[in-house]
Short mmCIF file of C-alpha atoms in Angstrom, two decimals:
data_model
loop_
_atom_site.label_atom_id
_atom_site.label_comp_id
_atom_site.label_asym_id
_atom_site.label_seq_id
_atom_site.Cartn_x
_atom_site.Cartn_y
_atom_site.Cartn_z
CA MET A 91 26.55 -9.52 8.33
CA ASP A 92 29.16 -6.78 7.94
CA LEU A 93 28.17 -3.38 6.56
CA VAL A 94 29.90 -1.83 3.52
CA THR A 95 29.30 1.71 2.33
CA VAL A 96 30.99 4.46 0.30
CA THR A 97 31.41 8.12 1.12
CA ASN A 98 33.09 11.43 0.40
CA ASN A 99 32.80 14.78 2.17
CA VAL A 100 29.28 15.33 0.87
CA PHE A 101 27.85 12.14 2.37
CA ALA A 102 30.11 11.75 5.42
CA PRO A 103 27.48 13.00 7.91
CA CYS A 104 25.01 10.54 6.39
CA VAL A 105 27.38 7.63 7.02
CA PHE A 106 27.47 8.39 10.74
CA ASN A 107 23.67 8.28 10.75
CA LEU A 108 23.70 4.98 8.82
CA ILE A 109 26.24 3.47 11.23
CA GLU A 110 24.21 4.44 14.28
CA SER A 111 21.09 2.89 12.73
CA TYR A 112 23.06 -0.27 11.87
CA LYS A 113 24.33 -0.56 15.43
CA LEU A 114 20.80 -0.17 16.80
CA ASN A 115 18.75 -2.25 14.35
CA SER A 116 21.09 -4.67 12.59
CA SER A 117 24.07 -6.95 13.14
CA ASN A 118 26.35 -4.36 14.76
CA ARG A 119 29.42 -6.12 13.41
CA GLN A 120 32.32 -4.79 11.35
CA ILE A 121 31.71 -1.64 9.31
CA HIS A 122 33.76 -0.94 6.17
CA VAL A 123 33.76 2.63 4.88
CA VAL A 124 35.26 3.01 1.41
CA TYR A 125 36.09 6.66 0.83
CA PHE A 126 37.43 9.27 -1.57
CA ASP A 127 37.70 13.08 -1.29
CA LEU A 128 37.22 12.86 2.48
CA GLU A 129 38.59 15.47 4.90
CA ASP A 130 40.99 14.34 7.62
CA GLU A 131 38.59 15.70 10.24
CA PHE A 132 35.95 13.18 9.20
CA ILE A 133 38.52 10.37 9.19
CA ASP A 134 39.63 11.31 12.69
CA LEU A 135 36.02 11.41 13.90
CA PHE A 136 35.31 7.93 12.51
CA ARG A 137 38.33 6.62 14.41
CA SER A 138 37.65 8.41 17.68
CA THR A 139 33.95 7.47 17.65
CA TYR A 140 34.05 3.84 16.55
CA GLY A 141 37.63 2.65 16.96
CA ASP A 142 38.35 -0.72 15.38
CA GLN A 143 34.70 -1.41 14.52
CA VAL A 144 35.01 0.88 11.50
CA LYS A 145 37.63 0.07 8.89
CA LEU A 146 38.45 2.94 6.52
CA ILE A 147 39.46 1.98 2.97
CA PRO A 148 40.70 4.71 0.61
CA VAL A 149 39.76 4.30 -3.04
CA GLN A 150 42.89 3.85 -5.13
CA LYS A 151 43.18 5.74 -8.41
CA ASP A 152 42.90 2.63 -10.56
CA CYS A 153 41.50 4.67 -13.47
CA ASP A 154 41.24 8.29 -14.52
CA HIS A 155 37.60 8.54 -13.40
CA ALA A 156 38.17 6.93 -9.99
CA TYR A 157 37.19 10.08 -8.08
CA ASN A 158 34.50 11.35 -10.44
CA PRO A 159 31.42 11.40 -8.18
CA ARG A 160 29.03 10.95 -11.12
CA PHE A 161 30.75 7.80 -12.47
CA TYR A 162 30.43 5.78 -9.23
CA PHE A 163 33.68 3.87 -9.59
CA PRO A 164 34.13 3.85 -5.76
CA GLN A 165 31.15 1.48 -5.50
CA GLY A 166 32.99 -0.89 -7.83
CA TYR A 167 36.12 -0.50 -5.73
CA ALA A 168 34.05 -1.40 -2.66
CA MET A 169 32.92 -4.61 -4.41
CA LYS A 170 36.54 -5.53 -5.11
CA TYR A 171 37.51 -4.88 -1.49
CA ALA A 172 34.59 -6.95 -0.21
CA ALA A 173 35.32 -9.83 -2.59
CA GLN A 174 38.90 -10.01 -1.40
CA ASN A 175 38.39 -9.48 2.32
CA LEU A 176 34.90 -10.31 3.60
CA LYS A 177 32.72 -13.36 4.19
CA THR A 178 29.18 -11.98 4.37
CA PHE A 179 28.20 -8.36 3.86
CA LEU A 180 25.47 -5.90 3.04
CA TYR A 181 26.30 -2.99 0.76
CA CYS A 182 24.19 0.03 1.66
CA ASP A 183 24.31 3.55 0.22
CA ALA A 184 25.49 6.16 2.68
CA SER A 185 22.24 8.11 2.97
CA HIS A 186 20.01 5.15 3.88
CA ALA A 187 19.01 4.27 7.43
CA ILE A 188 18.06 0.98 9.05
CA VAL A 189 14.79 1.82 10.78
CA ASN A 190 13.61 -1.66 11.82
CA LYS A 191 15.31 -4.91 12.75
CA THR A 192 16.97 -6.79 9.87
CA PHE A 193 16.87 -10.39 11.09
CA GLU A 194 14.89 -11.44 7.99
CA LEU A 195 17.39 -9.77 5.67
CA GLU A 196 20.32 -11.50 7.34
CA TYR A 197 18.48 -14.82 6.98
CA LEU A 198 17.77 -14.19 3.27
CA ILE A 199 21.40 -13.38 2.48
CA ASP A 200 22.58 -16.50 4.29
CA LYS A 201 19.92 -18.74 2.69
CA ASP A 202 20.10 -17.48 -0.90
CA LYS A 203 23.82 -16.48 -0.79
CA ARG A 204 22.92 -13.09 -2.31
CA PHE A 205 20.24 -10.43 -2.02
CA PHE A 206 18.93 -8.09 -4.72
CA ILE A 207 15.98 -5.75 -5.27
CA GLU A 208 14.42 -5.92 -8.73
CA TYR A 209 12.49 -2.97 -10.15
CA PRO A 210 9.13 -3.84 -11.75
CA GLY A 211 7.50 -2.60 -14.93
CA ASP A 212 8.50 -1.68 -18.46
CA VAL A 213 10.04 1.63 -17.43
CA PHE A 214 12.71 -0.26 -15.46
CA LYS A 215 13.94 -2.49 -18.26
CA ASN A 216 17.71 -2.39 -18.83
CA LYS A 217 17.31 -0.75 -22.24
CA HIS A 218 16.14 2.41 -20.49
CA TRP A 219 19.06 2.64 -18.05
CA CYS A 220 22.14 1.43 -19.93
CA THR A 221 23.81 3.20 -22.84
CA LYS A 222 24.19 1.31 -26.09
CA LYS A 223 27.97 1.48 -25.73
CA SER A 224 27.94 -0.02 -22.22
CA LEU A 225 25.74 -2.89 -23.42
CA GLN A 226 28.13 -3.57 -26.28
CA ILE A 227 31.27 -3.44 -24.12
CA LEU A 228 29.80 -5.89 -21.61
CA ASP A 229 28.52 -8.25 -24.34
CA CYS A 230 24.95 -7.55 -23.28
CA ASP A 231 23.52 -5.95 -26.41
CA THR A 232 20.86 -8.56 -27.03
CA GLU A 233 17.10 -8.16 -27.06
CA GLU A 234 16.72 -10.56 -24.12
CA ILE A 235 19.09 -8.55 -21.89
CA ARG A 236 17.76 -5.18 -23.03
CA GLU A 237 14.25 -6.32 -22.12
CA SER A 238 15.27 -7.74 -18.72
CA GLN A 239 14.65 -5.84 -15.51
CA SER A 240 17.12 -3.52 -13.80
CA TYR A 241 18.13 -3.84 -10.16
CA TRP A 242 18.73 -1.35 -7.37
CA SER A 243 22.40 -0.75 -6.55
CA GLY A 244 21.59 1.13 -3.34
CA LEU A 245 21.24 -2.13 -1.41
CA HIS A 246 22.60 -5.58 -2.18
CA GLY A 247 24.19 -8.35 -0.08
CA TYR A 248 26.39 -11.41 -0.51
CA VAL A 249 27.93 -14.46 1.02
CA VAL A 250 31.36 -14.30 -0.62
CA ASN A 251 31.52 -17.76 -2.18
CA ASN A 252 33.34 -18.46 -5.44
CA GLU A 253 30.56 -17.44 -7.83
CA ASN A 254 29.75 -14.27 -5.91
CA HIS A 255 33.45 -13.42 -5.70
CA ASN A 256 33.63 -13.61 -9.49
CA MET A 257 30.59 -11.40 -9.93
CA LEU A 258 31.87 -8.79 -7.48
CA MET A 259 35.21 -8.64 -9.27
CA ASP A 260 33.43 -8.35 -12.62
CA GLN A 261 31.51 -5.32 -11.29
CA TYR A 262 34.83 -3.70 -10.38
CA GLU A 263 36.45 -4.57 -13.72
CA ALA A 264 33.48 -3.21 -15.68
CA LEU A 265 33.59 0.13 -13.87
CA LEU A 266 37.24 0.60 -14.83
CA ASP A 267 36.01 1.40 -18.34
CA LYS A 268 34.87 5.04 -18.61
CA ASP A 269 32.32 4.10 -21.27
CA VAL A 270 30.69 1.70 -18.82
CA ALA A 271 31.08 3.78 -15.66
CA GLY A 272 29.90 6.91 -17.49
CA PRO A 273 28.40 9.12 -18.61
CA SER A 274 26.86 11.00 -15.67
CA ASN A 275 23.42 9.80 -14.66
CA LEU A 276 22.29 13.44 -14.81
CA ILE A 277 22.50 13.41 -18.63
CA ARG A 278 19.11 12.73 -20.14
CA PHE A 279 18.92 10.49 -23.23
CA PRO A 280 22.70 10.06 -23.58
CA ASP A 281 22.29 8.04 -26.79
CA GLY A 282 20.08 10.67 -28.40
CA ALA A 283 16.52 11.94 -28.05
CA SER A 284 14.86 9.16 -30.06
CA THR A 285 16.63 6.24 -28.34
CA ASP A 286 15.54 3.91 -25.54
CA CYS A 287 18.08 4.98 -22.91
CA ILE A 288 16.57 7.55 -20.54
CA ALA A 289 19.77 7.80 -18.49
CA HIS A 290 22.81 5.69 -17.77
CA ARG A 291 22.89 4.49 -14.17
CA ASN A 292 26.60 3.74 -13.75
CA CYS A 293 27.17 1.12 -11.02
CA GLN A 294 23.45 0.27 -11.10
CA SER A 295 23.64 -0.44 -14.82
CA VAL A 296 26.60 -2.73 -14.20
CA LEU A 297 24.94 -4.56 -11.31
CA SER A 298 21.77 -5.13 -13.34
CA LEU A 299 23.68 -6.57 -16.28
CA MET A 300 25.85 -8.80 -14.08
CA ILE A 301 22.79 -10.22 -12.34
CA TYR A 302 21.45 -11.24 -15.74
CA LYS A 303 24.79 -12.61 -17.01
CA TYR A 304 25.32 -14.71 -13.89
CA GLY A 305 21.74 -15.99 -13.73
CA PHE A 306 21.19 -14.45 -10.30
CA ARG A 307 17.77 -12.89 -10.88
CA GLN A 308 15.51 -12.42 -7.85
CA PRO A 309 12.09 -11.40 -9.23
CA PHE A 310 10.18 -8.43 -7.85
CA GLU A 311 8.18 -9.14 -4.69
CA ILE A 312 6.08 -6.30 -3.35
CA SER A 313 6.56 -7.25 0.33
CA LYS A 314 10.34 -7.49 -0.11
CA TYR A 315 10.45 -4.19 -1.96
CA ASN A 316 8.25 -2.60 0.74
CA ARG A 317 10.81 -3.51 3.41
CA TYR A 318 14.07 -2.92 1.55
CA GLY A 319 13.43 -1.14 -1.76
CA ASP A 320 13.95 2.24 -3.37
CA LEU A 321 10.83 3.98 -2.08
CA GLN A 322 11.29 7.42 -3.63
CA THR A 323 11.83 6.10 -7.15
CA MET A 324 8.74 3.92 -6.87
CA GLN A 325 6.71 6.85 -5.55
CA ALA A 326 7.75 9.01 -8.50
CA MET A 327 7.59 6.47 -11.30
CA LEU A 328 5.06 3.78 -10.30
CA PRO A 329 2.76 5.45 -7.74
CA ASN A 330 0.13 2.72 -8.17
CA ILE A 331 2.58 0.23 -6.63
CA TYR A 332 3.88 2.70 -4.05
CA SER A 333 0.30 3.24 -2.83
CA GLN A 334 0.23 -0.42 -1.74
CA PHE A 335 3.22 -0.06 0.59
CA ASP A 336 2.91 0.03 4.36
CA LEU A 337 5.59 2.48 5.51
CA ASN A 338 5.44 1.00 9.02
CA LYS A 339 6.96 -2.18 7.56
CA VAL A 340 9.99 -0.46 6.00
CA ALA A 341 13.24 -1.87 7.41
CA ILE A 342 15.80 0.08 5.37
CA TYR A 343 14.60 3.55 4.50
CA SER A 344 16.15 4.82 1.27
CA ARG A 345 17.79 8.28 1.21
CA PHE A 346 16.79 8.83 4.83
CA SER A 347 19.47 11.43 5.57
CA LYS A 348 20.01 12.82 2.07
CA GLY A 349 17.77 15.75 3.01
CA ASN A 350 19.38 16.21 6.44
CA ASN A 351 17.30 13.84 8.56
CA PHE A 352 19.93 12.72 11.10
CA TYR A 353 17.49 11.06 13.47
CA PHE A 354 19.91 8.38 14.69
CA LEU A 355 22.73 10.74 15.65
CA ARG A 356 23.34 11.57 19.29
CA GLU A 357 23.41 15.30 19.98
CA GLU A 358 27.09 15.18 20.93
CA LEU A 359 28.06 13.48 17.67
CA LEU A 360 25.87 15.79 15.64
CA LYS A 361 27.60 18.83 17.12
CA LYS A 362 31.01 17.40 16.27
CA LEU A 363 29.92 16.93 12.66
CA GLU A 364 28.64 20.49 12.54
CA THR A 365 32.08 21.77 13.50
CA ILE A 366 33.60 20.02 10.47
CA SER A 367 31.17 21.12 7.74
CA GLU A 368 27.91 22.96 7.16
CA ILE A 369 26.01 19.70 7.02
CA TYR A 370 22.57 21.29 6.60
CA LYS A 371 23.59 23.48 3.66
CA ILE A 372 24.93 20.78 1.33
CA ASN A 373 22.92 19.87 -1.75
CA ARG A 374 23.65 16.17 -1.95
CA ASN A 375 22.44 15.96 -5.54
CA THR A 376 25.05 18.45 -6.75
CA GLY A 377 27.61 18.23 -3.93
CA ARG A 378 27.59 22.03 -3.56
CA VAL A 379 26.74 24.27 -0.63
#
């Protein structure tokens, strides 16, 4: 199970933490880092630290919003790269960490040929996280799709067979359209105050709609979500479910290093990162120091 992630300068220190956790607790195979707006010093450190185990893939400017950090096109570009080059992979957001062994996850991806995390509850229906325009463009503006559940784009995995290849390429193609990739997920009620859409979720909106269109649904399971799901969102939005989780059973901890928890980094590597940027002063929600 190869690892695929996406980064820029803001999340580069997080990727090193993710890689170290992957090497310790997961497959420790090939690592593919898709990047944009990344300083040469970070690129050099990836190469000097990991050699051929890490492959660096620059995002090409396939559309005007390719490097807009709030439109998440690089995640779509990563899906295209994976579809064309890999056999089995796990996509994982840069700030996560693998905190327990992932043998079960590797088994599930191999058995089911794909792995997704579904959000539960009415608040996570697609109508709340996709703009009307994006639904229309992707031919998904039906009551059935609007009422279907959304999925987490921070973690998903695939065996790259023909049907998964097609879905991965469709994710990339969809994100080429600025009215599907955008607007920013920071905009509240982008369709207007009295509409269903709370916020557009960019690559997550696309993934959720593609899962429905391809018939790839994997219904919510609390034990699966406990081990691999989006903990912080559940804590904030459905605390009654979050209260049932056993944090000792978490295997992939969401947003582990987003707030500067670099537990898996060796002191020597951490010091090298500190010479490149002020890693503890970056607000990773805004990208500003």
